[in-house]
Backbone as XML, in Angstrom:
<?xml version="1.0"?>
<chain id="A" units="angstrom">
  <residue number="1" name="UNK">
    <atom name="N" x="0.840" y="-1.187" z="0.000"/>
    <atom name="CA" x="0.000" y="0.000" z="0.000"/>
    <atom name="C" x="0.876" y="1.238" z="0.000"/>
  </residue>
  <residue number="2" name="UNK">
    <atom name="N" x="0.482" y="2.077" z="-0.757"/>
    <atom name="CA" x="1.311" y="3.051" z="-0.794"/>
    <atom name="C" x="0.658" y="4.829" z="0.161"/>
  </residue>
  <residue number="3" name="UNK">
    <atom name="N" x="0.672" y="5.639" z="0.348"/>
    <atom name="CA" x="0.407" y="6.288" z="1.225"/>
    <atom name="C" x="0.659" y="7.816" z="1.009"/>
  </residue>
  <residue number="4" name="UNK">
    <atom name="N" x="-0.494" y="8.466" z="0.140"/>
    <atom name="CA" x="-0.317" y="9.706" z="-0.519"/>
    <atom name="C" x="-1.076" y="10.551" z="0.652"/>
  </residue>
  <residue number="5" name="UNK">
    <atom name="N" x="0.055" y="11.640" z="0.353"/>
    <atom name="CA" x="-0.435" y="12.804" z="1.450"/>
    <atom name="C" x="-1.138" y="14.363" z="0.587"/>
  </residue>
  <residue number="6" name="UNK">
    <atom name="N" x="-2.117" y="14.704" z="0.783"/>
    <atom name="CA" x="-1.921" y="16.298" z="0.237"/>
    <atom name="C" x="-2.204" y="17.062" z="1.154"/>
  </residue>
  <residue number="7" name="UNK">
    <atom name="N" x="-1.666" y="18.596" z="1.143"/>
    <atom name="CA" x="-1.685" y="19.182" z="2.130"/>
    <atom name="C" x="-1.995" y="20.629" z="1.679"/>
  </residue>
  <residue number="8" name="UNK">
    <atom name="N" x="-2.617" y="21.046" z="2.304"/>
    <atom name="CA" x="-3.614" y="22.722" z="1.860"/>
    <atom name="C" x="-3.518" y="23.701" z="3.431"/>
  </residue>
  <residue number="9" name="UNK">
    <atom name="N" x="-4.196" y="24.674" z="3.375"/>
    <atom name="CA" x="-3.863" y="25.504" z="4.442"/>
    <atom name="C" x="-4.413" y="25.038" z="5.627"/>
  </residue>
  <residue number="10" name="UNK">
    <atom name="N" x="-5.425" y="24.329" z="5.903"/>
    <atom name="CA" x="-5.986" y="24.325" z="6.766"/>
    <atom name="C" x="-6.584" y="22.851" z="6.686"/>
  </residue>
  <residue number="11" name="UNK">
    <atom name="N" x="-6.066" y="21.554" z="5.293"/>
    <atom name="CA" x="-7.128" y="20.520" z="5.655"/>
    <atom name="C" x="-7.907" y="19.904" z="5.144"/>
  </residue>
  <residue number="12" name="UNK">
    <atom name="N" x="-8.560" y="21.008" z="5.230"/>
    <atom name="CA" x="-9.916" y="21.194" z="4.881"/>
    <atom name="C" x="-10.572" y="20.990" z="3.476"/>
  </residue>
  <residue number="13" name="UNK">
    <atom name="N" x="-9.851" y="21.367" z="2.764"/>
    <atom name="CA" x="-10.271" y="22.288" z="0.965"/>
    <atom name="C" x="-10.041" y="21.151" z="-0.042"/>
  </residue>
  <residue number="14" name="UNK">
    <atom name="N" x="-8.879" y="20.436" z="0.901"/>
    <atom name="CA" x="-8.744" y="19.201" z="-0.111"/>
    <atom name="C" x="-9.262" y="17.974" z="0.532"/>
  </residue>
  <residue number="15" name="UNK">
    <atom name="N" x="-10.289" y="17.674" z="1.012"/>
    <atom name="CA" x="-11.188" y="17.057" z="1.892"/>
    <atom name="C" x="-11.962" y="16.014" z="0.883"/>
  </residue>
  <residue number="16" name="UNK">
    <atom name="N" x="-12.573" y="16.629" z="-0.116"/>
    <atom name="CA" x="-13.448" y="16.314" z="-0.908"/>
    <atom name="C" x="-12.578" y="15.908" z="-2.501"/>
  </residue>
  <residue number="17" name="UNK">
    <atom name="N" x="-11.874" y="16.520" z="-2.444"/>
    <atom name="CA" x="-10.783" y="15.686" z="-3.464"/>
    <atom name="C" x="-10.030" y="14.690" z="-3.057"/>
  </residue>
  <residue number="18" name="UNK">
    <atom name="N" x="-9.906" y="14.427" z="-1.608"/>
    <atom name="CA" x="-9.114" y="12.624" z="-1.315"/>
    <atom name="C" x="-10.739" y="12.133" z="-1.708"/>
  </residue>
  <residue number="19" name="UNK">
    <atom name="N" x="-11.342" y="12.449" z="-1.299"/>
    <atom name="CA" x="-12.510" y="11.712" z="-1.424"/>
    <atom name="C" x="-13.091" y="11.213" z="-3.032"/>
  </residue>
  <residue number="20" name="UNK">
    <atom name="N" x="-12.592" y="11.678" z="-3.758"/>
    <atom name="CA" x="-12.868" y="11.600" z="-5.298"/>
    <atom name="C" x="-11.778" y="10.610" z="-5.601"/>
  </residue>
  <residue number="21" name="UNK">
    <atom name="N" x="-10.648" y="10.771" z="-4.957"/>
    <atom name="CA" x="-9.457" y="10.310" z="-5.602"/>
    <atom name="C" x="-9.393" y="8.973" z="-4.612"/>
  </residue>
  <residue number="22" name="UNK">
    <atom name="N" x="-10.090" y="8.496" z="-3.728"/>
    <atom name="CA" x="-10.714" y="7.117" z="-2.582"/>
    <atom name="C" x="-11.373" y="6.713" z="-3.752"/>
  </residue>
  <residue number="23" name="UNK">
    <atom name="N" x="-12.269" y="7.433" z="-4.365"/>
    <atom name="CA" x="-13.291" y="6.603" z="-5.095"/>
    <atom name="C" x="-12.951" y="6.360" z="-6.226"/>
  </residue>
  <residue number="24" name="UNK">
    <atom name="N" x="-11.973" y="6.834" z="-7.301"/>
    <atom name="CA" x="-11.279" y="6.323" z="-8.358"/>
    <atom name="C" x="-10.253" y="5.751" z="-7.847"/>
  </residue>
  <residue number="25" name="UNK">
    <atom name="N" x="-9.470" y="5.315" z="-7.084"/>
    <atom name="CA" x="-9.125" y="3.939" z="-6.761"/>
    <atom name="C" x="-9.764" y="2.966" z="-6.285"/>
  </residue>
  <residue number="26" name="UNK">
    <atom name="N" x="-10.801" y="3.071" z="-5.559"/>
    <atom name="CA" x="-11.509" y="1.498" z="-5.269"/>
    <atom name="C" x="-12.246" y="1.090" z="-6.905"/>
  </residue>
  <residue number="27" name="UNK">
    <atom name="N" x="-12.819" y="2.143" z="-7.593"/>
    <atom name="CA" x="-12.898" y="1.638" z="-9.383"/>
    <atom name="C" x="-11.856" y="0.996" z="-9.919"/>
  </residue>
  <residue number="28" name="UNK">
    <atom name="N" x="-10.674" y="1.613" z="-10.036"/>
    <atom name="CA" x="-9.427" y="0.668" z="-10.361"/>
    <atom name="C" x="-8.683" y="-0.020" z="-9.630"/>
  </residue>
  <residue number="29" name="UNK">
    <atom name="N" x="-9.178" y="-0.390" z="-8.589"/>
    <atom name="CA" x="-8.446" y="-1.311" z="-7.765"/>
    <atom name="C" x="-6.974" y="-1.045" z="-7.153"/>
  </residue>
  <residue number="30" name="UNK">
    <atom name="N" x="-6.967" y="0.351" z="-6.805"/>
    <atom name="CA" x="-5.314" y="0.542" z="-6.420"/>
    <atom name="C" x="-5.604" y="1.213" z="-4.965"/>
  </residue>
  <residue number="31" name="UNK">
    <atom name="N" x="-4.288" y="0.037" z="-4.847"/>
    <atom name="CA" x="-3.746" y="-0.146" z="-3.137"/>
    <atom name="C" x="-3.357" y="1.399" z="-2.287"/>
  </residue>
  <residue number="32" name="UNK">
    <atom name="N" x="-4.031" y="2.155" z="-2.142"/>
    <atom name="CA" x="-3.678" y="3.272" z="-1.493"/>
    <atom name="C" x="-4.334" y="3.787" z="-0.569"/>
  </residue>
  <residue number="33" name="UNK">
    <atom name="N" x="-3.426" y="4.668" z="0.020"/>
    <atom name="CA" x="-4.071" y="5.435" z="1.477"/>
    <atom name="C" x="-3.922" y="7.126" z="1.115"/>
  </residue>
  <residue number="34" name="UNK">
    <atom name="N" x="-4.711" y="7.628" z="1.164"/>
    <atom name="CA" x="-4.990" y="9.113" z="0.862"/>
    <atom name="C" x="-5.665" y="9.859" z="2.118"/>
  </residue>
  <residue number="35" name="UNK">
    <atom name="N" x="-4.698" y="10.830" z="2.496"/>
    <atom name="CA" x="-5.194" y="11.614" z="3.537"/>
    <atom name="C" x="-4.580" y="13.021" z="2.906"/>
  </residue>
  <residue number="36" name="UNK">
    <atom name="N" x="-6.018" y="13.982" z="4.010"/>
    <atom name="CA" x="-5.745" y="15.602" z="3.098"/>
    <atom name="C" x="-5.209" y="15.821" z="5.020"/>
  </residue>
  <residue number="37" name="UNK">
    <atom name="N" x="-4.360" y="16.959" z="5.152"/>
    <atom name="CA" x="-4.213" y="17.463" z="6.392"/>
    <atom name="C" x="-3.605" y="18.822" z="5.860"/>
  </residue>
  <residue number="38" name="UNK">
    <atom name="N" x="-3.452" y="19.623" z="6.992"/>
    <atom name="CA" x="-2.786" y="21.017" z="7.032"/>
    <atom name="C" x="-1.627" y="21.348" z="6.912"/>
  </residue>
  <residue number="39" name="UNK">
    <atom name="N" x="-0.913" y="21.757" z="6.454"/>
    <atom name="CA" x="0.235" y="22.077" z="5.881"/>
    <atom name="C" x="0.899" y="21.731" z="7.265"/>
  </residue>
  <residue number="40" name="UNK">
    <atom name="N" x="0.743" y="22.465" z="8.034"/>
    <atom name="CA" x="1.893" y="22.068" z="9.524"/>
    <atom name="C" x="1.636" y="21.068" z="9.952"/>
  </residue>
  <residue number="41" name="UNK">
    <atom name="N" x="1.336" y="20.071" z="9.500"/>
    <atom name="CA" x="1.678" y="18.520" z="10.132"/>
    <atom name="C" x="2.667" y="18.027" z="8.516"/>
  </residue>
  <residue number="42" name="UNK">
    <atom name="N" x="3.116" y="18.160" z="7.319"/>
    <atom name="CA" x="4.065" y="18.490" z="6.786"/>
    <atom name="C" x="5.261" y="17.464" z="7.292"/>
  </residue>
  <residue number="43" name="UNK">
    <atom name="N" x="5.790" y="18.543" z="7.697"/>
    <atom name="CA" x="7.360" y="18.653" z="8.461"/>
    <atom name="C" x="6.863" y="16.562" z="8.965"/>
  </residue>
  <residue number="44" name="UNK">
    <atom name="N" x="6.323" y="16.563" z="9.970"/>
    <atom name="CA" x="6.188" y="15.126" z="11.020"/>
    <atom name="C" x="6.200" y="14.196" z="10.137"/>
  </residue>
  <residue number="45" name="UNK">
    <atom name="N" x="5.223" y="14.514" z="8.744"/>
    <atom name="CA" x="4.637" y="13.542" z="7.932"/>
    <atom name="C" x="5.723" y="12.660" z="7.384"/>
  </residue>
  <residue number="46" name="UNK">
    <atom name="N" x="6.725" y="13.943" z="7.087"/>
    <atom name="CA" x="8.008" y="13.984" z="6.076"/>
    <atom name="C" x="9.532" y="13.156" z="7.261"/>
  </residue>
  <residue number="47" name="UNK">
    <atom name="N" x="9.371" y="13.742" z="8.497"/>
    <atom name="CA" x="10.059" y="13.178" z="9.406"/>
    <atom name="C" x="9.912" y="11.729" z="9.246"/>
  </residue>
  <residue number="48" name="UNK">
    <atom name="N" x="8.598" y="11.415" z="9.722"/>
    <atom name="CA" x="8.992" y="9.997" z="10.171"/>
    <atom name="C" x="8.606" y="8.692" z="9.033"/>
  </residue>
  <residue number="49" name="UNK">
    <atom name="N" x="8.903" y="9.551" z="7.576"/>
    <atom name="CA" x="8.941" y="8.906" z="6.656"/>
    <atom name="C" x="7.430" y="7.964" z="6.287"/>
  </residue>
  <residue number="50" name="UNK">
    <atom name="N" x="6.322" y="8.988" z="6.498"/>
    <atom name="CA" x="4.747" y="8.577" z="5.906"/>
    <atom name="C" x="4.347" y="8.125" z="4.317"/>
  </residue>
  <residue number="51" name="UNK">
    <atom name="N" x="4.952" y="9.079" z="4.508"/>
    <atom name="CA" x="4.769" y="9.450" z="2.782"/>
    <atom name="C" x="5.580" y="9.062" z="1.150"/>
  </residue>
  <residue number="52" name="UNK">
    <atom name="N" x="4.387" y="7.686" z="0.782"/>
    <atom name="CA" x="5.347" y="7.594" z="-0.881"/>
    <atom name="C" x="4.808" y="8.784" z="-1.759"/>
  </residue>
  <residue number="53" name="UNK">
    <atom name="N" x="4.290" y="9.680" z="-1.244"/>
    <atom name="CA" x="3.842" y="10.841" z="-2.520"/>
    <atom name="C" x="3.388" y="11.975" z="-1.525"/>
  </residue>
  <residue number="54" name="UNK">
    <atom name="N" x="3.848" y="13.113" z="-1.987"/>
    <atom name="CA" x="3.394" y="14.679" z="-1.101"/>
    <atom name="C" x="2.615" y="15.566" z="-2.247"/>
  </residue>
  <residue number="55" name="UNK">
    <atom name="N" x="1.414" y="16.030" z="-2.118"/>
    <atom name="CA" x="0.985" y="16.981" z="-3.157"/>
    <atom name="C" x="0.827" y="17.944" z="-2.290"/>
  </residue>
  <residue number="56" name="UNK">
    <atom name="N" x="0.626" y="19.525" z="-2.651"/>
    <atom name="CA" x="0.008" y="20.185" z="-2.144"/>
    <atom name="C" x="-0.594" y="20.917" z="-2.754"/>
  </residue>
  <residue number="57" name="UNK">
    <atom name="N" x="-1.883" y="21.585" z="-2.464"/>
    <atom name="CA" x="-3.271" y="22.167" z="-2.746"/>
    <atom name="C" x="-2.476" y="23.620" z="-3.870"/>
  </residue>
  <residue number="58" name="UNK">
    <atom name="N" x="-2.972" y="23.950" z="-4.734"/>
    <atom name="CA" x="-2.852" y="24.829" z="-5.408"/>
    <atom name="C" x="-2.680" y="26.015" z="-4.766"/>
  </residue>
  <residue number="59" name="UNK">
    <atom name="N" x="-3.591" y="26.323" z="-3.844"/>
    <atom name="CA" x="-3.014" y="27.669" z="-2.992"/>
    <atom name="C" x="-2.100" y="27.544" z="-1.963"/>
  </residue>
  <residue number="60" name="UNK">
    <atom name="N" x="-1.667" y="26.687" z="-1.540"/>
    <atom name="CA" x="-0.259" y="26.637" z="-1.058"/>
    <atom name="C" x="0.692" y="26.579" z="-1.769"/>
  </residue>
  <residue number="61" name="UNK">
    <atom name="N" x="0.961" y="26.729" z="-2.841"/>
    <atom name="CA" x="2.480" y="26.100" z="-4.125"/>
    <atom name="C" x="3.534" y="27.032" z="-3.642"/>
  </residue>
  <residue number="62" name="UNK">
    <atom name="N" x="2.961" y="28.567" z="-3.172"/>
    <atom name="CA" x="3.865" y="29.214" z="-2.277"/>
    <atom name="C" x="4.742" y="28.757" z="-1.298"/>
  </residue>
  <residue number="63" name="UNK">
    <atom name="N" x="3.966" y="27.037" z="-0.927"/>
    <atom name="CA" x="5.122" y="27.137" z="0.290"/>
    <atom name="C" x="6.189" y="25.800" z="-0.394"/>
  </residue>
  <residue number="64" name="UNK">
    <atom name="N" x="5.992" y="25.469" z="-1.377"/>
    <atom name="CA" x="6.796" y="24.188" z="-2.043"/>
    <atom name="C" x="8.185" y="23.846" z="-1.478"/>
  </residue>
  <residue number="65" name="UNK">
    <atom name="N" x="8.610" y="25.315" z="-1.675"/>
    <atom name="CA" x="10.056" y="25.689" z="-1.249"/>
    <atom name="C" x="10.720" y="25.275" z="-0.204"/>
  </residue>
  <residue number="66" name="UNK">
    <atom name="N" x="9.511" y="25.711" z="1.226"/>
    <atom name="CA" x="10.071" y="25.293" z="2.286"/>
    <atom name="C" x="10.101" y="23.611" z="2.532"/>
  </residue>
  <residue number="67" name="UNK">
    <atom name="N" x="9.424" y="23.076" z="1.665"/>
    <atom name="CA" x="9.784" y="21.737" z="2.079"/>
    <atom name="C" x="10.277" y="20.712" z="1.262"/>
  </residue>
  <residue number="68" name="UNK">
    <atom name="N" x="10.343" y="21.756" z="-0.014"/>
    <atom name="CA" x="11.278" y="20.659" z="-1.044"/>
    <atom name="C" x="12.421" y="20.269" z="-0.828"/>
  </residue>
  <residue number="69" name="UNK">
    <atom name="N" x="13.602" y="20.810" z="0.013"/>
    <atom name="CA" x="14.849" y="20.139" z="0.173"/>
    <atom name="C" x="14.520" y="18.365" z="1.295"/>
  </residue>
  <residue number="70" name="UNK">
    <atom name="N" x="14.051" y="18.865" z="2.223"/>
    <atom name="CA" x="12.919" y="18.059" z="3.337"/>
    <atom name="C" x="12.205" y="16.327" z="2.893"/>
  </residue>
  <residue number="71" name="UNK">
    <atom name="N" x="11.964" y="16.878" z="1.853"/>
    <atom name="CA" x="11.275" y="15.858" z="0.738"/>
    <atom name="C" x="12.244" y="14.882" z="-0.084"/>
  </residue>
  <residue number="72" name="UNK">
    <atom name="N" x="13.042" y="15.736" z="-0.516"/>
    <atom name="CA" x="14.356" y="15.631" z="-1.476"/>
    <atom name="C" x="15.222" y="14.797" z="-0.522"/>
  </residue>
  <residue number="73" name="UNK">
    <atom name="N" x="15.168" y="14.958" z="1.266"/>
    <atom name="CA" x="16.445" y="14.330" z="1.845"/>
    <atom name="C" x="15.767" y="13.002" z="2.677"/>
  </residue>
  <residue number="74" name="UNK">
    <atom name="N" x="14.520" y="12.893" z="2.273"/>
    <atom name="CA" x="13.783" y="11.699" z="2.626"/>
    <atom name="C" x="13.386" y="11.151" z="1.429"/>
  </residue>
  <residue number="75" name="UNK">
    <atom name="N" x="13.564" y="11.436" z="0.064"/>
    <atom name="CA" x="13.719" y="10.681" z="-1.082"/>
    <atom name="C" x="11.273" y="10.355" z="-1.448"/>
  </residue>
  <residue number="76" name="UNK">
    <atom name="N" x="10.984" y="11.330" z="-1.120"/>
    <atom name="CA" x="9.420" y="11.798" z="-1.250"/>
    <atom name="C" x="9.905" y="12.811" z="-2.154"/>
  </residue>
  <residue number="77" name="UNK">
    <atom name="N" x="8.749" y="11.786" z="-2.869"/>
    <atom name="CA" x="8.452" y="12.663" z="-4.273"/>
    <atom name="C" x="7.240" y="14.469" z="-4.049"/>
  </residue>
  <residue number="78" name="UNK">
    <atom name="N" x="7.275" y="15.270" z="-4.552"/>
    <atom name="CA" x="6.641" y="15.780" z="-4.347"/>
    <atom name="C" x="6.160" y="17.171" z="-5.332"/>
  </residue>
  <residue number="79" name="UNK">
    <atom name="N" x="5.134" y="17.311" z="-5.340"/>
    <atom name="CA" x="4.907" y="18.371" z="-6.830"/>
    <atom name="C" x="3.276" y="19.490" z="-5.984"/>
  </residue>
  <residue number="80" name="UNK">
    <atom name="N" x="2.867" y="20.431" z="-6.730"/>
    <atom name="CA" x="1.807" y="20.858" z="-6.526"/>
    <atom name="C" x="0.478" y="19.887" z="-7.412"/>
  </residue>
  <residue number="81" name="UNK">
    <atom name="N" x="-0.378" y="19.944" z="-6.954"/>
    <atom name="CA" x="-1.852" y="19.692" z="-7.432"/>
    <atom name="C" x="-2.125" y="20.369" z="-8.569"/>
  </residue>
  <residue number="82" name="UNK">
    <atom name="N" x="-2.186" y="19.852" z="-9.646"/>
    <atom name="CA" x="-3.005" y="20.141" z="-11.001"/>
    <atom name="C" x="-3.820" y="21.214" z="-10.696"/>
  </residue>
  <residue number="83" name="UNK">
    <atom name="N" x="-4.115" y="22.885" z="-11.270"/>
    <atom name="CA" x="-4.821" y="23.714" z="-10.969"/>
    <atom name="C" x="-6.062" y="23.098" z="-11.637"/>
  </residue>
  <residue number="84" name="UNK">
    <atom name="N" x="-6.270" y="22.742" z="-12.417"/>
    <atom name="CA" x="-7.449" y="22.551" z="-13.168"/>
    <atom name="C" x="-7.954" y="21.242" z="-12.496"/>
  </residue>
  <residue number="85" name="UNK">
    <atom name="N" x="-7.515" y="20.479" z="-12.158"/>
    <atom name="CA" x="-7.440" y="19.079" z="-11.477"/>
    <atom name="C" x="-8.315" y="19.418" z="-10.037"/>
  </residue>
  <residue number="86" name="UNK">
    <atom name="N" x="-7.767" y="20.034" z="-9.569"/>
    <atom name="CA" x="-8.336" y="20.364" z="-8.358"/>
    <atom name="C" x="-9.435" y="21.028" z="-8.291"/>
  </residue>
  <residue number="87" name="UNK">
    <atom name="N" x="-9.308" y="22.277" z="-8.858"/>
    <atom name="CA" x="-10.922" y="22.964" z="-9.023"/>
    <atom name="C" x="-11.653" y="22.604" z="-9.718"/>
  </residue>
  <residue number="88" name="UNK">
    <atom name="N" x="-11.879" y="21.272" z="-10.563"/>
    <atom name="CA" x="-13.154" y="20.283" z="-10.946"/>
    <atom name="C" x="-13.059" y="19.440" z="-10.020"/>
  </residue>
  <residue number="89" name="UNK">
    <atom name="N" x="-12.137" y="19.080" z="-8.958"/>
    <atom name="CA" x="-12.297" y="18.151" z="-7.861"/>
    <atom name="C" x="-11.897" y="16.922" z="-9.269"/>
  </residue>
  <residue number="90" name="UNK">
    <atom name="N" x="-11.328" y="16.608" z="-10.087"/>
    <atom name="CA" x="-11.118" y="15.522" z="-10.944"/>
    <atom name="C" x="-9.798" y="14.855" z="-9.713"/>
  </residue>
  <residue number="91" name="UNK">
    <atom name="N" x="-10.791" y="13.896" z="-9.145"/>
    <atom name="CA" x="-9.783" y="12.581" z="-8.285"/>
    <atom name="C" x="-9.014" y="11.769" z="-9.156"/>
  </residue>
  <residue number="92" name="UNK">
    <atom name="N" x="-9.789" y="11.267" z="-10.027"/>
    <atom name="CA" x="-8.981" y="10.487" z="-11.089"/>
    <atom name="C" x="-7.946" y="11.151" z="-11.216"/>
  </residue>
  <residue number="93" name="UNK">
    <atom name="N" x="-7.749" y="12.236" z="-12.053"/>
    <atom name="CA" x="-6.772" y="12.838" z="-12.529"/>
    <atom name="C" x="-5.476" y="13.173" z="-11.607"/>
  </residue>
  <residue number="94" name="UNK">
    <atom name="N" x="-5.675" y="13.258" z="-10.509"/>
    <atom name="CA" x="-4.806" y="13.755" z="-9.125"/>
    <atom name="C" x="-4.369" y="12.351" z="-8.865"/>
  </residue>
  <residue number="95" name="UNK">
    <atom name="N" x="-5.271" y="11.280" z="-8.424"/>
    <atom name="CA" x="-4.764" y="10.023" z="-8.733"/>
    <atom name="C" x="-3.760" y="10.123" z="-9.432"/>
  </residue>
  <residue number="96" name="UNK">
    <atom name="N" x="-3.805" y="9.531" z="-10.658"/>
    <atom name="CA" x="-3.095" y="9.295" z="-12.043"/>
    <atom name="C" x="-1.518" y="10.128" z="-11.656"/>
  </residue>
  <residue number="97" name="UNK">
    <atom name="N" x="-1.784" y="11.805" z="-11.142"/>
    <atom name="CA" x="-0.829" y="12.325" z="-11.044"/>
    <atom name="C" x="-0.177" y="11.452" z="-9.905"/>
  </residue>
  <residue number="98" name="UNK">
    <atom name="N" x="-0.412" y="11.819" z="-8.729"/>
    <atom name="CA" x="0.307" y="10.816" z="-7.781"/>
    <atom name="C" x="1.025" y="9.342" z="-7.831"/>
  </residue>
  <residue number="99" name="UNK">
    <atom name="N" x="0.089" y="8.462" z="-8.341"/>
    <atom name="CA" x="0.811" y="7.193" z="-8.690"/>
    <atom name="C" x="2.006" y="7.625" z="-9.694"/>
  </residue>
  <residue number="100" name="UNK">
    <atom name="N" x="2.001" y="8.639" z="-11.035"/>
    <atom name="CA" x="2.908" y="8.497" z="-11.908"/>
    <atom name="C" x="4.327" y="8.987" z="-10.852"/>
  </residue>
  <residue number="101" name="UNK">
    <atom name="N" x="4.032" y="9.703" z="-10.457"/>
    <atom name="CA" x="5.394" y="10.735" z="-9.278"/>
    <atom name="C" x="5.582" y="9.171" z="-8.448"/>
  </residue>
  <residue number="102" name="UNK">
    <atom name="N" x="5.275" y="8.194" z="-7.695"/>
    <atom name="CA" x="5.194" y="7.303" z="-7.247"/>
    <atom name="C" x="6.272" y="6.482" z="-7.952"/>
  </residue>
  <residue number="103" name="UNK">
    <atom name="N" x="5.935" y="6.280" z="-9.168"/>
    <atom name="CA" x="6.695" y="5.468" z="-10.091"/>
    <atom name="C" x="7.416" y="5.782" z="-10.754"/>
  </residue>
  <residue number="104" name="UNK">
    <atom name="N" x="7.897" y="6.648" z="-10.612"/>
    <atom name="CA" x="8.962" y="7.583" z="-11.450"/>
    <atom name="C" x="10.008" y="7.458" z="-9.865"/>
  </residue>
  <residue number="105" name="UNK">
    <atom name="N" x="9.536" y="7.702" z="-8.878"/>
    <atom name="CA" x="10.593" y="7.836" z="-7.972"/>
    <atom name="C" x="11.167" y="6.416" z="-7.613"/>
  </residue>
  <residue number="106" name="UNK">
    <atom name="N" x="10.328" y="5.774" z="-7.499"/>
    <atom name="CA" x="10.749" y="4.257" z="-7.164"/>
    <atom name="C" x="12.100" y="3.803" z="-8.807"/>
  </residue>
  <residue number="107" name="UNK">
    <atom name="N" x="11.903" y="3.792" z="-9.845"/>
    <atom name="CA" x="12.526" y="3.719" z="-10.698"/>
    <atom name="C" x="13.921" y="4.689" z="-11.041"/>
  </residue>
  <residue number="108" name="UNK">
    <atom name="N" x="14.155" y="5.181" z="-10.055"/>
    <atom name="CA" x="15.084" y="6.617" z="-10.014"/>
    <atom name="C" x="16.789" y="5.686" z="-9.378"/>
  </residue>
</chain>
């Protein structure tokens, strides 16, 4: 099972997009765990090595920075959320993104 994180300001916003992206994997049958949380649980997520995939919410991409080296030295892949992806709530598509970052890193 693999164990995708996304993270937005507060939680909240991307709530309903794990929830899209729960339900286009139980359609295709893929082994994953998807949780949305708040940017400051981050850092812990990344510590104690949670995470095979980090997205974060389109209005955070501002903070990419602070945790791309973080990501980079725990070998987590990590990118922003599809703008268009997200504001149709398209799970599939955020899916699709995640597993590919998934498999691109494992093959690295």
């Amino acid at each position: 099972m693999k164990n995708i994180f996304l993270f937005c300001d507060a939680g909240m916003s991307t709530s309903l997009l794990v929830s899209k992206m729960r339900e286009s994997a139980k359609v295709h049958n893929v082994d994953v765990e998807i949780q949305a949380l708040p940017f400051g649980k981050s850092f812990e997520i990344i510590q104690n090595n949670k995470a095979d995939c980090i997205l974060l919410g389109p209005q955070i991409k501002f903070l990419l920075k602070d945790i791309e080296e973080k990501c980079e030295k725990h070998n987590i892949p990590l990118d922003v959320v599809n703008s268009i992806a997200y504001g149709t709530m398209n799970g599939e598509k955020v899916l699709k993104q995640a597993i590919k970052m998934i498999k691109a890193n494992q093959n690295k």
